[in-house]
Amino acid sequence: MEKEDAIMEGSVNHPAAEKEANEPILNNESVKNKVSNQRNLGSIPDVLQEANTVNDRMDEQEKKISVDNSILHSGAEKSQVDTINEPGKENSLGESTSSSLLANKNEIDKPNLDQVLILGELESLKSGQQRSEAEMSGLIGKQTDCVKVDLKSPCKTDKNLNEVVYEEEAEPVFDGTEEPGMGVNRSLSARSVHRDSEAQGYVWPEKAVALTNFVRSKSTVAMSTVLRRLSGKSDDGQDVTAEEDKSKCFEKSAVASQEYETQAVSQKTAERTGWNPLSLIGILRDDTRNRLVETEVSPEAVLPIAMKGRIILYTRLGCHESKEARLFLRRKRLRYVEINIDVYPSRKMELEKIAGDSVVPRVFFNEVLIGGWSELKSLDESGKLSEKIEYVVDEAPSFEAALPPLSGEDDLSSSGSIDELAVIVKKMKQSIALKDRFYKLRRFTNCFLGSEAVDFLSEDQYLEREEAVEFGRKLAINLFLQNVLDENVFEDDNSLYRFLDDDPFVSQCQNIPRGLTEVKPKPIIEISSRLRFLSHAIFEAYASEDGRHVDYRSIHGSEEFARYLRITEELQRVNLKDMPREEKLAFFINLYNMMAIHAILVWGHPSGPMERRKLFGEFKYVIGGCTYSLSAIHNGILRSNQRPPYNLIKPFGVKDKRLKVALPYSEPLVHFALVNGMRSGPALRCYSPGNIDKELVESASDFLRDGGLIVDLSTKVAYVSKILRWFSVDYGNNEVEVLKHAANYLDSSVSQAMLELLANGQLKVVYLPYDWGLNN
């Protein structure tokens, strides 16, 4: 063994080996190790003897500029050589003969992927980590189960080649960046898991080489730029001598050559494993980008016809003909203003006055009554509707025409009794000087001392200091002020306190009202009811019938959305502690879905992983004196403070006040109800506390049966949404348990067949790519 280590040490580190690495042919070390891996030879002297013979023949190949097919004895490499010798024919990796020869010429100073792989194996042998002959042969011969390439037949690929489509996707970023390799895009249940792990180990050296080449090319460009700037030369080539110009051209050609090599390595790796290392830094292949962008244009995305007039559509919740009238006007590209008489009760009397009754739907072109859904169809079939459309396009509405909903119309958000505590706090904010202070080696902004607050309360309310302290604690309990470090409720000392809306985190929330609200906070049950009612109206008016598409443009300018914003301002000082489970589930699910729409309207649709991380983690509401992001609601409240995918920290700490609001146990079906504005998410709908469990089951069934879990019984493959992989801990301890749980929501025949395949270990699982595009 020591003799073999000495031979390997000399073959790797000898100066002659380093010299041969710069030759345009394979060096001795790579050939020796390659032959040893192909023939599974266990004796190092035999490997050297065989390598010398192969090296002599490769010298002849360089002189003849043609590859001798008798050099390599393995059938796979013989097929590759045959392919190279035939001009114009593509090799097994999809490259033409000319491009393959060019790549070989450019790879003078760089070993190929097989050399790096085999040298790595020799290093592991030298360090005492020997592999068996079966493992050595399997490392070279095996391909991943995702794609298998037949080297003997270059144009023939395995039937699973189309599965590469599902694996060329950059992994998402949730609240923390997902490390590459933490989760594989495709896994096999039961018997296939071990085979995938072996294949994944073979792929990693290729990934390392691709990333190394990319860093090398970028560092060359950066270094050349730095050298030019240090020498006083500009990047555009001014004041450059002929010699420097020649050097610059050489540098550019070298960089171009290295970039070509990087692209070739990346393409080979993607074709063999479906994994593109450059996608981790935002460089996606053009075909992948086009595949993700190409989607069917929804009717909501078509621009409406420009018109001077106004179309008013009177509707009410749950009316089927109202839905048909909406779809008809959208198909005709007619912009309309919807007035829901359930949302605006005062408009019911208006409709009765101008139409004679309150039957809906009713369509008005300016002041002209067109009629209901049946009248619209009749006019369209007779061809007379075009005349009406021309009228509303050319004529502006008269004073007799119905008006769109007015700001604050029939809104109960600003109604209620005056809060006397809020009036006192408003005067208190005007009297106490708010300063930035240092406390316990930290700087706190907009703070005041507890003694200063006691002085004001004693003078303003004519109270003794003990009574003033009790009054201050009452203000803190009602969430008007709080200790900066949450050390106490309120004391008459030098402790620092801050008004709630002066907190740096609370002030950044999106539902902070302008100024202090002087109306008493309403019960959370009442606010939840109004939020649910308004969400139902918004989803019905501005979302498609199946809930898969949302008209964000119309929502943004609607009075319903303005009312929603006023409702969210009431959440600042509500009490969430005594909410029942069903009420809490419905409230936070509906709030999450509307909050995601609000985030997209304010910040726009996230274009990448980091933007999604910001959207989910930094867009916040203040609810009951605490801040809640989308992730905090999802993982902290609804999942009972479970870690988000690919994160190591839970949303709420032990001393976090929000932990008392979280559900006692995780609710796994919420993943099929939360809509984050992405195309691969579930359908948008409204949830009520009385039927929350039944509605969650229906949402899970609709999502899984509508593409979330597709079972191909002929090929024994299950195509599964990545939601089941990201949140698999909520469904079971392993993949089989997760699929068994999901089978409960499928059709009985499909479910039974899938369970039988799972029991026999014959079901393969392919996780579908998640489409992060906007669901508009």
Tab-separated table of C-alpha atoms in Angstrom, residues 437-440 444 447-455 465 483-485 487-488 490-498:
chain	number	residue	atom	x	y	z
A	437	ARG	CA	-31.710	58.456	24.159
A	438	PHE	CA	-29.001	55.939	25.032
A	439	TYR	CA	-29.887	53.105	27.360
A	440	LYS	CA	-27.844	49.980	28.067
A	444	PHE	CA	-33.528	54.423	21.067
A	447	CYS	CA	-38.467	58.031	23.578
A	448	PHE	CA	-39.587	59.587	26.858
A	449	LEU	CA	-38.964	58.765	30.495
A	450	GLY	CA	-41.591	57.146	32.668
A	451	SER	CA	-41.233	59.965	35.190
A	452	GLU	CA	-41.991	62.523	32.468
A	453	ALA	CA	-45.211	60.699	31.569
A	454	VAL	CA	-46.203	60.577	35.241
A	455	ASP	CA	-45.619	64.339	35.579
A	465	ARG	CA	-48.298	59.972	41.314
A	483	ASN	CA	-41.424	49.904	27.157
A	484	VAL	CA	-38.626	49.964	24.588
A	485	LEU	CA	-37.150	46.711	25.944
A	487	GLU	CA	-38.899	45.176	30.791
A	488	ASN	CA	-42.068	46.306	32.528
A	490	PHE	CA	-45.106	51.159	33.165
A	491	GLU	CA	-43.129	52.597	36.083
A	492	ASP	CA	-42.335	56.005	37.556
A	493	ASP	CA	-38.593	55.924	36.946
A	494	ASN	CA	-35.980	56.499	34.235
A	495	SER	CA	-37.175	53.601	32.092
A	496	LEU	CA	-37.666	54.470	28.447
A	497	TYR	CA	-41.077	54.299	26.816
A	498	ARG	CA	-42.319	54.947	23.315
